[in-house]
Coordinates of C-alpha atoms (C1' of nucleotides) in Angstrom, one line a residue:
Chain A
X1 CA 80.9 102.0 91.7
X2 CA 81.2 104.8 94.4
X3 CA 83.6 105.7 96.0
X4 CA 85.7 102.8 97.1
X5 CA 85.6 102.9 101.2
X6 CA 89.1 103.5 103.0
X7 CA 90.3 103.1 106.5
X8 CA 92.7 105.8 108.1
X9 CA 96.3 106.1 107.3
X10 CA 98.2 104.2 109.2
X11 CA 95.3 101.7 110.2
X12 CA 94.9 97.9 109.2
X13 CA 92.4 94.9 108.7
X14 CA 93.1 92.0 110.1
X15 CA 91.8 89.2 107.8
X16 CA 90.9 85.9 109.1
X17 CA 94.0 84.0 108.5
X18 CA 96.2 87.1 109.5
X19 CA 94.0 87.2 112.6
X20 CA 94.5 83.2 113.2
X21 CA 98.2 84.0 113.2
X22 CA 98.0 86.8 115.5
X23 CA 95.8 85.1 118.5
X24 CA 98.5 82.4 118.1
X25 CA 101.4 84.4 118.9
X26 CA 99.2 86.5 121.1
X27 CA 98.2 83.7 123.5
X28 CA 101.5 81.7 123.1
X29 CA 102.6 85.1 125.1
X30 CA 99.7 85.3 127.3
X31 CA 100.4 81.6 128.6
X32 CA 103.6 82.0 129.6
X33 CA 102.9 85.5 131.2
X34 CA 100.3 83.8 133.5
X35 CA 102.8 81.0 133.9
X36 CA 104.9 83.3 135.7
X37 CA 102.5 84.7 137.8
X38 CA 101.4 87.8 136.1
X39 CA 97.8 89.0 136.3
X40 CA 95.9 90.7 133.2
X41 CA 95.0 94.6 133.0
X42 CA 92.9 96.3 130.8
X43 CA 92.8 100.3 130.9
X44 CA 90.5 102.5 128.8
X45 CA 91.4 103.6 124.7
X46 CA 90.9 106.8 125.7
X47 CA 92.7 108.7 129.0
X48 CA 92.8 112.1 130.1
X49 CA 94.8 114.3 127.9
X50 CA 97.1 115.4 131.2
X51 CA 97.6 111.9 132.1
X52 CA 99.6 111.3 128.7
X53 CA 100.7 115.0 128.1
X54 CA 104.3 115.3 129.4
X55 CA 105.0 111.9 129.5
X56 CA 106.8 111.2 126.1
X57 CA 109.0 114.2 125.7
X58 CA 108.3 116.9 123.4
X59 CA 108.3 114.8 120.0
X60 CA 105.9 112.4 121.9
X61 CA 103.6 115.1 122.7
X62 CA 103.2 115.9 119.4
X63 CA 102.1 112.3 118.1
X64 CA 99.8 112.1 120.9
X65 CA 96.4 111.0 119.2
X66 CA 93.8 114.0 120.4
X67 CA 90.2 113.5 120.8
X68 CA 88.0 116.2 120.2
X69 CA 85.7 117.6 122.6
X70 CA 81.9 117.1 121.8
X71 CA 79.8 120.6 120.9
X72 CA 80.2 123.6 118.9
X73 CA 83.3 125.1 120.5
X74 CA 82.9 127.5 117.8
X75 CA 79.4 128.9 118.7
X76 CA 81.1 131.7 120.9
X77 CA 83.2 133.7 118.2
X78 CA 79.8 133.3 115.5
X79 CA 78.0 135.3 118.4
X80 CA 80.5 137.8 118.7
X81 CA 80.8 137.8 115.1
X82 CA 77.3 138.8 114.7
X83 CA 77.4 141.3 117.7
X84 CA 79.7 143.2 116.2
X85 CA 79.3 142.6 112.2
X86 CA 75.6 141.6 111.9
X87 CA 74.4 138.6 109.6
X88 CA 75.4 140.8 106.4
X89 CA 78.1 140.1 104.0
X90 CA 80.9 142.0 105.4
X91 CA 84.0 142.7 103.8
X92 CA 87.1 140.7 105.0
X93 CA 89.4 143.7 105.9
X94 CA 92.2 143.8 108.1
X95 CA 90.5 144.9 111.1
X96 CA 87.8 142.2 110.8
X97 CA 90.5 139.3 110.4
X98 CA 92.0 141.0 113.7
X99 CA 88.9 140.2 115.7
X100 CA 88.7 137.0 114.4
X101 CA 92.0 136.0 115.0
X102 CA 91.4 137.1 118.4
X103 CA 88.3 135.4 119.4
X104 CA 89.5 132.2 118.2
X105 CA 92.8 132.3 120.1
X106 CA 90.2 132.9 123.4
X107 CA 89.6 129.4 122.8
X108 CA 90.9 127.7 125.4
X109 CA 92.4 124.3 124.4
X110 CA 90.9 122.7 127.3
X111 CA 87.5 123.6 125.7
X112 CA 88.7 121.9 122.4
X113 CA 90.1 118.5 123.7
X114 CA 90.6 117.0 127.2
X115 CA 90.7 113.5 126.5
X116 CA 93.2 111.2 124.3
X117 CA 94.0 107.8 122.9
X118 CA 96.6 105.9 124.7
X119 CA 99.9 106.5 123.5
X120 CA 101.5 103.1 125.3
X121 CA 100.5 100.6 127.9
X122 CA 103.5 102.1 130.7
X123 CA 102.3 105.2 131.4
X124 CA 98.1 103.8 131.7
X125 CA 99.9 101.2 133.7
X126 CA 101.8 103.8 135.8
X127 CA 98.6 105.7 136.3
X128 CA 96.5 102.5 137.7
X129 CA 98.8 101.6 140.1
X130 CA 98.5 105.2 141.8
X131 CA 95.2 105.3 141.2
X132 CA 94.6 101.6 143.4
X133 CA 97.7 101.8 145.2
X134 CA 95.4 100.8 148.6
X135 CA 93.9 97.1 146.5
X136 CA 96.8 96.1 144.8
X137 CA 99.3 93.6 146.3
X138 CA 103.1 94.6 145.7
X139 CA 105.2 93.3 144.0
X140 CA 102.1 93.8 141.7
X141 CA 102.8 91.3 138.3
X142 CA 100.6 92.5 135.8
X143 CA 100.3 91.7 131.9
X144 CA 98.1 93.9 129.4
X145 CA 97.8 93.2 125.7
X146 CA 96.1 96.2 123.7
X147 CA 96.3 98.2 120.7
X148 CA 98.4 101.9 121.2
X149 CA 97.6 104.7 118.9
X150 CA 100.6 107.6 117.4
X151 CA 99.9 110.2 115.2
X152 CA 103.3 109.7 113.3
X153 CA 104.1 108.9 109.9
X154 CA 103.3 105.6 109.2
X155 CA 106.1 103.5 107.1
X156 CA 107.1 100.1 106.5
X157 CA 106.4 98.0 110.0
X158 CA 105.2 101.2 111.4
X159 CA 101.6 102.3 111.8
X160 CA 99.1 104.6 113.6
X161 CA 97.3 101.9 115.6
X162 CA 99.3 98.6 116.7
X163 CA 99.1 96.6 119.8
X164 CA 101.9 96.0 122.7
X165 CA 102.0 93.1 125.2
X166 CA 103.5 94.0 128.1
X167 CA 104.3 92.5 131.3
X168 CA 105.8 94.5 133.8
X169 CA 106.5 93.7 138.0
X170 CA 106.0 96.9 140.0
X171 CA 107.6 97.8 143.9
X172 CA 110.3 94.8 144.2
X173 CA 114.0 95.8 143.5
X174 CA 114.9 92.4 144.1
X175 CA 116.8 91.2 140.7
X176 CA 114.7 88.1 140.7
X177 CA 112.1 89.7 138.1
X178 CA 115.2 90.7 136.1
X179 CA 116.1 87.0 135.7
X180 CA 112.8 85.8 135.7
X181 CA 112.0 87.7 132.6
X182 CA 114.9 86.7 130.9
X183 CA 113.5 82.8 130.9
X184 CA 110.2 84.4 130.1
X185 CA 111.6 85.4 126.9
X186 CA 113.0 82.2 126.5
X187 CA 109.7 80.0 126.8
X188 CA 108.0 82.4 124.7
X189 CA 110.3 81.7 121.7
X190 CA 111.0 78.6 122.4
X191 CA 106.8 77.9 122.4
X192 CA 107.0 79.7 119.0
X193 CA 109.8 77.5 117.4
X194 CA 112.4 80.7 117.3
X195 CA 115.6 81.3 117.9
X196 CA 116.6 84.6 119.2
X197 CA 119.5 86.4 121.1
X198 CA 118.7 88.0 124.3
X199 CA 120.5 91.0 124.8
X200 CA 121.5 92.2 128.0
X201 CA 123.2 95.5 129.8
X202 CA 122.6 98.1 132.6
X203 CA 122.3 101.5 132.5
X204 CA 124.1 101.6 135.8
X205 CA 127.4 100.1 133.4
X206 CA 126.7 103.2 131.0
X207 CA 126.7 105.4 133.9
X208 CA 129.7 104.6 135.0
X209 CA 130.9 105.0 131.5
X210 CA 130.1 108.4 131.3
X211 CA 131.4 108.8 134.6
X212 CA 135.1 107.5 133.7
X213 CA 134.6 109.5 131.1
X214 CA 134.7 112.6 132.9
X215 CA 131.1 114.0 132.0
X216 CA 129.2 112.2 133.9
X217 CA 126.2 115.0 133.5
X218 CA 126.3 113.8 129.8
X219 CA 125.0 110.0 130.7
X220 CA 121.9 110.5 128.3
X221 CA 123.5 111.6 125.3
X222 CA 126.2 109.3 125.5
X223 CA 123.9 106.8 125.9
X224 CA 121.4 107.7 123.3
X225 CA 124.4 107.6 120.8
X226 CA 125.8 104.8 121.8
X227 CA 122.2 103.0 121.0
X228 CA 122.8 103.8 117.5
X229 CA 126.3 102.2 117.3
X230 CA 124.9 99.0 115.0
X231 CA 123.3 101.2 113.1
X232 CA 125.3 104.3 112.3
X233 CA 128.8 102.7 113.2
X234 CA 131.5 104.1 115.1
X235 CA 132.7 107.5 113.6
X236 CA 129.4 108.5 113.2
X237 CA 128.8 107.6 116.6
X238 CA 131.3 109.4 118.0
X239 CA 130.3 112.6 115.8
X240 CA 126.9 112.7 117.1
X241 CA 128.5 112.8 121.0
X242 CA 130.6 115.9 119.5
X243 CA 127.5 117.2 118.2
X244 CA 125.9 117.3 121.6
X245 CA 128.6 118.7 123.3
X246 CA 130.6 115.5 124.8
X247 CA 134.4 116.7 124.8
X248 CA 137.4 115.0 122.5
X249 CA 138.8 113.6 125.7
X250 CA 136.1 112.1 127.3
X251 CA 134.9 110.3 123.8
X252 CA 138.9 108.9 123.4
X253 CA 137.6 107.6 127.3
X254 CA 135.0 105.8 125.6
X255 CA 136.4 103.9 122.8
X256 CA 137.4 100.9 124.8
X257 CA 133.7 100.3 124.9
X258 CA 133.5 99.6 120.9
X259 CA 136.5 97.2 120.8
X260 CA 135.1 95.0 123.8
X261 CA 134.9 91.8 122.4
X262 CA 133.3 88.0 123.8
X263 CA 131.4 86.3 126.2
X264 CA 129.9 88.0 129.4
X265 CA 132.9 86.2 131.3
X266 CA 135.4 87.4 129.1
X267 CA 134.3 91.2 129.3
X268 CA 133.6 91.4 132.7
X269 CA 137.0 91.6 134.2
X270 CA 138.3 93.7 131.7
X271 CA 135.2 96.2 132.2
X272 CA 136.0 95.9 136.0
X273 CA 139.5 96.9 135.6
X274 CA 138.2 99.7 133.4
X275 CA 135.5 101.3 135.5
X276 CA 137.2 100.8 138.4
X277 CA 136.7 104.3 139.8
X278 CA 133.3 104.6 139.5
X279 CA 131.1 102.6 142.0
X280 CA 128.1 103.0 139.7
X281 CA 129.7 100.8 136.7
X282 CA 130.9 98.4 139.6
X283 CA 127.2 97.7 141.1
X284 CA 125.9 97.4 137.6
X285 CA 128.4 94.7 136.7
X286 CA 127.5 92.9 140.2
X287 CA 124.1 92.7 139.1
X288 CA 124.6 92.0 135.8
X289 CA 126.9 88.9 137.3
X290 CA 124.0 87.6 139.5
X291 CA 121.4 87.3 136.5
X292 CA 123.9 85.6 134.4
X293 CA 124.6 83.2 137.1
X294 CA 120.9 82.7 138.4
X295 CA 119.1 82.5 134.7
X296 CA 121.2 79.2 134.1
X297 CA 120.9 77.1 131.4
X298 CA 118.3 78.3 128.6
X299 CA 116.3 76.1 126.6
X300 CA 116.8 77.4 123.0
X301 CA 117.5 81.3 123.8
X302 CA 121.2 82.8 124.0
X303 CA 121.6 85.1 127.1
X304 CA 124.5 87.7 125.5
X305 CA 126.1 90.7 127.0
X306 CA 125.9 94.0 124.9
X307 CA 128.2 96.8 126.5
X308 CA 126.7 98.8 123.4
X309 CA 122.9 98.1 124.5
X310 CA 121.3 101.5 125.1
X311 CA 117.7 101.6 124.2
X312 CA 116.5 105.4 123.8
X313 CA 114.0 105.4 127.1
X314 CA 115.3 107.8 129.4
X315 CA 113.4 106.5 132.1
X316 CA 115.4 103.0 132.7
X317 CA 117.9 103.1 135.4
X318 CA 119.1 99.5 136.0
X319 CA 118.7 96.2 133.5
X320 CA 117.8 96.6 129.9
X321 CA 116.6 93.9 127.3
X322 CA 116.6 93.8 123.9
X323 CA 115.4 90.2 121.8
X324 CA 116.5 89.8 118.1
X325 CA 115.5 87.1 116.0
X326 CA 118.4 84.9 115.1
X327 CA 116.5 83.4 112.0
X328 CA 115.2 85.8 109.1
X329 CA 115.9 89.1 107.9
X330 CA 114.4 91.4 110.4
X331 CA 117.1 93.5 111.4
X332 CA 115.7 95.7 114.3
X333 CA 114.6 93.9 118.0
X334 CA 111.4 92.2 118.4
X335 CA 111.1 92.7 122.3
X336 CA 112.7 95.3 125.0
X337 CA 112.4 95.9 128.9
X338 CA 114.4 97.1 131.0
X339 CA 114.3 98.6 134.6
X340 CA 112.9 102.0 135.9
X341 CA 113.1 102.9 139.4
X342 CA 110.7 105.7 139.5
X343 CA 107.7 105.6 137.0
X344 CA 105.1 106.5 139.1
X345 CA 107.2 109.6 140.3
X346 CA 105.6 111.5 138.1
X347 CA 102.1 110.3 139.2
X348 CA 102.8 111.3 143.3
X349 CA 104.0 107.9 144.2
X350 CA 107.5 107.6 145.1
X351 CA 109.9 104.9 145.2
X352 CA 108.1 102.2 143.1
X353 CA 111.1 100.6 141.5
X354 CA 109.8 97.9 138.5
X355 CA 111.0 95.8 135.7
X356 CA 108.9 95.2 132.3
X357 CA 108.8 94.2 129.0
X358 CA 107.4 94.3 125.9
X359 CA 107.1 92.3 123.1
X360 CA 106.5 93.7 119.5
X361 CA 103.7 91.3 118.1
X362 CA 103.7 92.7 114.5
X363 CA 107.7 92.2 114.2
X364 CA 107.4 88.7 115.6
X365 CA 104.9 88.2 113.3
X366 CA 106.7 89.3 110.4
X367 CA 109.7 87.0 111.3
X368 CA 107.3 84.3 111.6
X369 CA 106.2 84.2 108.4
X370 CA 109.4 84.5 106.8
X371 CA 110.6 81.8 108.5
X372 CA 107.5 79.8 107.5
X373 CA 107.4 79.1 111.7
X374 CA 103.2 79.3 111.7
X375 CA 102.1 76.1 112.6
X376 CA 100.0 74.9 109.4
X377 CA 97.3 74.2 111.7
X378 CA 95.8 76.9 113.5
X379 CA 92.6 75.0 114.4
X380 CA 90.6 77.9 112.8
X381 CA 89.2 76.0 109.9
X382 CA 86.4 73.4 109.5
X383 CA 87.0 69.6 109.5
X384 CA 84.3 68.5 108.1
X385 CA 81.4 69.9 105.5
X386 CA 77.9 68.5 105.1
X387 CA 76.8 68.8 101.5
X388 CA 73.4 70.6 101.1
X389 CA 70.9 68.5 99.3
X390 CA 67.7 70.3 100.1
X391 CA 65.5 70.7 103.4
X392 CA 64.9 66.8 104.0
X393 CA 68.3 66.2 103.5
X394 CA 69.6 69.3 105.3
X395 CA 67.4 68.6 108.5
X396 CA 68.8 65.2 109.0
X397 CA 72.2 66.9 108.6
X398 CA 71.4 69.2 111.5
X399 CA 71.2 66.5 113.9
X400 CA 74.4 64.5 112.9
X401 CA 76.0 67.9 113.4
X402 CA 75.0 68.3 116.7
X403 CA 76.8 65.2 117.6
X404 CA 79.4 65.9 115.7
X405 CA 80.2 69.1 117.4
X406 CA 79.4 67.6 120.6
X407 CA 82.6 65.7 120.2
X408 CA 84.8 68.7 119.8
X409 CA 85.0 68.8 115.8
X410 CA 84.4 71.9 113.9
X411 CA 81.7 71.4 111.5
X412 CA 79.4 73.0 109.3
X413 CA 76.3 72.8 106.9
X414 CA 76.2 74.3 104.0
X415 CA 73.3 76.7 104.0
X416 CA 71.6 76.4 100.4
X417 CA 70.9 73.7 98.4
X418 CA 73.0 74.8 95.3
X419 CA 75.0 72.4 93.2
X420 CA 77.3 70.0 94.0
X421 CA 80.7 71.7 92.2
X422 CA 79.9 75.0 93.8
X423 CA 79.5 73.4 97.6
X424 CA 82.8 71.7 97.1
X425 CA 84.5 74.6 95.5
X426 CA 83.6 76.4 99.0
X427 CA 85.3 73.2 100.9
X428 CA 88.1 73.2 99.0
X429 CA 88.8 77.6 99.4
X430 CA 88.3 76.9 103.0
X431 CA 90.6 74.6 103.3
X432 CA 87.4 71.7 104.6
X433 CA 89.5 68.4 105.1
X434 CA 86.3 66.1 104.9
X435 CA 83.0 66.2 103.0
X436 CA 79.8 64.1 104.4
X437 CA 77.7 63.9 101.3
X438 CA 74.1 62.8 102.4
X439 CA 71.6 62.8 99.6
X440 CA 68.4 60.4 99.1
X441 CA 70.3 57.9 98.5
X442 CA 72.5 58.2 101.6
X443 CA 69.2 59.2 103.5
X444 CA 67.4 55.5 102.7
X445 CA 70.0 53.4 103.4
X446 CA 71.4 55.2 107.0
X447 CA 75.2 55.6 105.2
X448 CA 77.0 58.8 104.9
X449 CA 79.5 59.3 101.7
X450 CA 82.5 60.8 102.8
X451 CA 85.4 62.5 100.7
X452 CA 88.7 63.1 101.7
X453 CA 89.3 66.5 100.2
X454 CA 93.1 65.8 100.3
X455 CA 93.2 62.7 98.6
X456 CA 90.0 62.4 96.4
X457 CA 89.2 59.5 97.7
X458 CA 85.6 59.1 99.1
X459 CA 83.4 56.1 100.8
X460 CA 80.9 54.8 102.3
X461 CA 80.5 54.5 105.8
X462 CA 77.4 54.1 108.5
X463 CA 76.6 57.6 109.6
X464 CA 77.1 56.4 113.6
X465 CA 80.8 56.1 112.6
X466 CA 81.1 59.4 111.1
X467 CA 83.0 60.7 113.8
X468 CA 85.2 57.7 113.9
X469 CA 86.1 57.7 110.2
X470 CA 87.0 61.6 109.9
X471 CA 89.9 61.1 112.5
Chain B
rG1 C1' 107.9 117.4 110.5
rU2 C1' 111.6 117.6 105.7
rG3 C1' 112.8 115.6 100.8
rG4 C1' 111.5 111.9 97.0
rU5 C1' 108.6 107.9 94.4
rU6 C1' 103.8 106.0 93.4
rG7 C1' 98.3 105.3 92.2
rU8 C1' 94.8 102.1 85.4
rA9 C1' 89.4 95.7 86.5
rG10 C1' 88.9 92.0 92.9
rC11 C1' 94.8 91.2 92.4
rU12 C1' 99.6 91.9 89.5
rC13 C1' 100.6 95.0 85.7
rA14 C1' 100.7 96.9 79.9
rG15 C1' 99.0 101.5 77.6
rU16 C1' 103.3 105.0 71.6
rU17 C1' 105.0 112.7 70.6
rG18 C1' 98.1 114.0 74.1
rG19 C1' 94.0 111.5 69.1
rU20 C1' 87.8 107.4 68.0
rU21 C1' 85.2 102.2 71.7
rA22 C1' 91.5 101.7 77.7
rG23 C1' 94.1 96.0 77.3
rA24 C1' 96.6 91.2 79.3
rG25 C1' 97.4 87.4 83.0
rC26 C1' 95.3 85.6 87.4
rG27 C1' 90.8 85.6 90.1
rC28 C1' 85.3 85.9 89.7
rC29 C1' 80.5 84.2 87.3
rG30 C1' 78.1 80.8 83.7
rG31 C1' 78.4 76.3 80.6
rA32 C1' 80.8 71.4 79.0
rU33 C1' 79.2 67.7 83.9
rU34 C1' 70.8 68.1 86.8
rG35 C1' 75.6 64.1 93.0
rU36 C1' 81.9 66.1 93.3
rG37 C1' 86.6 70.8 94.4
rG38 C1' 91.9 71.2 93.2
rU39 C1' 93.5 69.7 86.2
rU40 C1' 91.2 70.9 81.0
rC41 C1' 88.0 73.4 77.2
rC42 C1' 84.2 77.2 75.8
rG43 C1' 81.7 81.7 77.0
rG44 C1' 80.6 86.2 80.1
rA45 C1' 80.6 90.2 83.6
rG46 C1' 83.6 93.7 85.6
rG47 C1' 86.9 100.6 84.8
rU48 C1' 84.3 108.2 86.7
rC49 C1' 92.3 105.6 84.7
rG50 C1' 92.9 107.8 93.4
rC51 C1' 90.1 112.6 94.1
rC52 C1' 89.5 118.0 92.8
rG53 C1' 90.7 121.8 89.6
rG54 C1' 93.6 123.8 85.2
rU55 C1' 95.8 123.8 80.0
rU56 C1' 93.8 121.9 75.1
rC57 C1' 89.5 121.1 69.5
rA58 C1' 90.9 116.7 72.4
rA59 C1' 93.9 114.3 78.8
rG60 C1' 95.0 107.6 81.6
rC61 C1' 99.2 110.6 79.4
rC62 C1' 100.8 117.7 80.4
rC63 C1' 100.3 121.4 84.9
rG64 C1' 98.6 122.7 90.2
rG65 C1' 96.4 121.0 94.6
rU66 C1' 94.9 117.0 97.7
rC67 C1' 94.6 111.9 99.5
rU68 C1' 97.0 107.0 99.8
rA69 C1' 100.9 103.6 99.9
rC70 C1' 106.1 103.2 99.8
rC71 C1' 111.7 105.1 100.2
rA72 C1' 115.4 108.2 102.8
rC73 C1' 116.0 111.6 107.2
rC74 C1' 113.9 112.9 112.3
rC75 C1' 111.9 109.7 115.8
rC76 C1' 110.1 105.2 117.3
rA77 C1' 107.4 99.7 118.4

RNA sequence: GUGGUUGUAGCUCAGUUGGUUAGAGCGCCGGAUUGUGGUUCCGGAGGUCGCCGGUUCAAGCCCGGUCUACCACCCCA
């Protein structure tokens, strides 16, 4: 055998009944996102490297997926090379390495790569909306699922290529999307059987936090700790805000934070006693009050309040979501969002305040099957099997197929005329509820035998009632 | 990016201090059954021991490198 062939680190296959599973969770989502109103987008693999350069912060620049430029970049320093040198052996001194070194580094990286894979669906989705700012409606609703590529180290539940589904509303402030997206998340799971938490907070409460606190300039690494503080726990918490410089007196002003305890309307007048001072914390918890009160009652979801909700992003200002499953084992959160008030800032259009979300297929997918929540039907497989006896037989076959397909039921004919075992062998691996076993017999008389590949049980049965008998 | 573990048949794994021809179960193929799968019985095929190099009379086993998957950090979905 050669070589056996490989994908890339960090890639996958999708096999069929992985794949079944997938468009089922997939367009469970995408239903419910056009049920709210929300249009789809599709935006190229590949963007311009300065479109995603900058974006991510410096450890994100560094897993951004480059694509190298076309041509023979290196074409330039073999010239020189042979200008100087000639085409003859040449010994490697020091003075030759110099000139190499510094032909190479005249390379311009612009000549090497100027375009790259996208890195998420925010920032393409950031760019477009510059881009058409003059045809798009606002408040623009739009949904796009794709695959996202990072050069990082792939590990369990992480990998190199994976898709997002994101919906996101773009130029409306108006808390309406906010509580809109909440019962998004609730049809979606409960249209998928699965109980979850929604977890709610705003970065407007953390502000005001920090603010009490006394170092209000130290918001985001107060708040990036504080993300950690299910993971980590408390003291290390705490030690990490040390680390970064946040002082012994404004941490003691945090602590009430990790002893807040309850429902949204037991913390809430506590955390307006406590934050008092700050008008911030006090227009977060306003807001925070009006989704509460304007999402209702849920149909299988729990809305909860999470003082201690972060989420790393920088760029979030107001709300922020986090889903966890309630059933299974998966400890981190299968979905986030939150709201940003200036993502296309950075793309020369100012003052687009949106709200989005996200929801991470491969985690819900993963919880899925653990909970055994896949429905066992996923309507990918065949119903019904025609047996192969040879061309006569086959041909007749063809046409009873027709009509059987004409009346929505996914059938197929067995392409060769091999033996009987090895045609129902194939039925019974694909999972084929019915066999129609037309031979000569069957042929002569007009009848159709047909086996129940469940029970064993086979009769027969005129072939105009075919359709009739397998359902 | 740092540290560690791993790789033997399609899959899951054995394989002695380095010693002739590398094994098992499952799966696959053929037969018992020329018109019947899922159960049974009989037989068969399938391996450059991840890849490259080194040590040795001799390497699946020891050494170096590399790739892959996984674990803990960093970061993230």
């Amino acid at each position: 055998m050669a070589t056996k062939p490989s994908i890339p680190k960090g890639t996958r296959d999708f096999s069929p009944v992985e794949m079944l599973r997938r468009k089922y969770i997939f367009s469970t989502i995408e239903k419910v996102f056009q049920k709210y109103g929300f249009l789809p987008l599709e935006t190229p693999a590949m963007e311009n490297l300065e479109t995603l350069t900058g974006k991510y912060g410096e450890e994100g620049d560094r897993l951004i997926f480059k694509i190298l430029n076309s041509g023979d970049f290196m074409q330039e320093v073999k010239e020189r090379f042979d200008t100087k040198y000639g085409t003859a052996p040449v010994e490697l001194t020091q003075g030759v390495l110099a000139d190499m070194k510094s032909w190479i580094s005249e390379i311009r990286s612009s000549e090497l790569t100027e375009k790259a894979l996208r890195y998420d669906l925010t920032v393409p989705f950031a760019r477009y909306v510059v881009q058409h700012q003059n045809d798009i409606a606002f408040p623009f609703k739009r949904y796009q699922i794709q695959p996202v590529w990072r050069g990082d180290r792939p590990a369990k539940g992480r990998y190199r290529e994976f898709y997002q589904c994101d919906a996101d509303v773009i130029g409306t402030k108006s808390l309406i999307s906010e509580v809109e997206l909440v019962q998004l998340f609730d049809d979606v799971f409960t249209d998928l059987g699965l109980q979850v938490v929604v977890k709610i907070n705003d970065r407007k409460v953390l502000a005001g936090i920090a603010e009490v606190s006394g170092q209000p300039e130290k918001v985001v690494d107060i708040v990036t700790a504080i993300d950690k503080l299910d993971k980590i726990g408390r003291e290390k918490v705490e030690e990490e805000m040390r680390a970064k410089g946040v002082s012994d007196e404004a941490i003691k002003g945090i602590v009430p934070l990790f002893e807040l305890k309850g429902s949204w309307n037991e913390q809430r007048p506590l955390l307006e006693k406590w934050l008092a001072s700050s008008a911030t914390a006090q227009l977060g918890l306003k807001d925070l009050s009006f989704t509460f009160n304007a999402v209702g009652t849920m149909k299988s979801a729990k809305l909860e309040f999470d003082p201690t909700l972060a989420r790393g992003l920088d760029y979030y200002t107001g709300a922020i979501f986090e889903v966890k499953a309630a059933e299974g084992s998966m400890p981190g959160s299968i979905c986030g969002g939150g709201r940003y008030d200036d993502l296309t800032g950075i793309f020369g259009l100012k003052n687009m305040s949106g709200v989005g979300i996200s929801f991470g297929a491969d985690r819900i997918y993963d919880v899925l099957l653990e909970t055994n929540k896949f429905p066992a039907e996923l309507g990918g497989s065949t119903k019904l099997l025609f047996a192969n006896f040879g061309e006569t037989e086959a041909l007749h076959c063809l046409k009873l197929l027709r009509t059987v397909r004409e009346a929505g039921i996914a059938a197929e004919l067995y392409p060769d005329a091999v033996k009987m075992a090895k045609q129902f062998k194939y039925a019974d691996d694909k999972g084929i509820a019915y066999v129609a076993i037309i031979g000569e017999n069957e042929l002569k008389q007009g009848i159709v035998t047909l086996k129940d590949m469940k029970t064993g049980e086979q009769k027969a049965i005129k072939q105009d009632e075919l359709i009739h008998g397998i359902q």
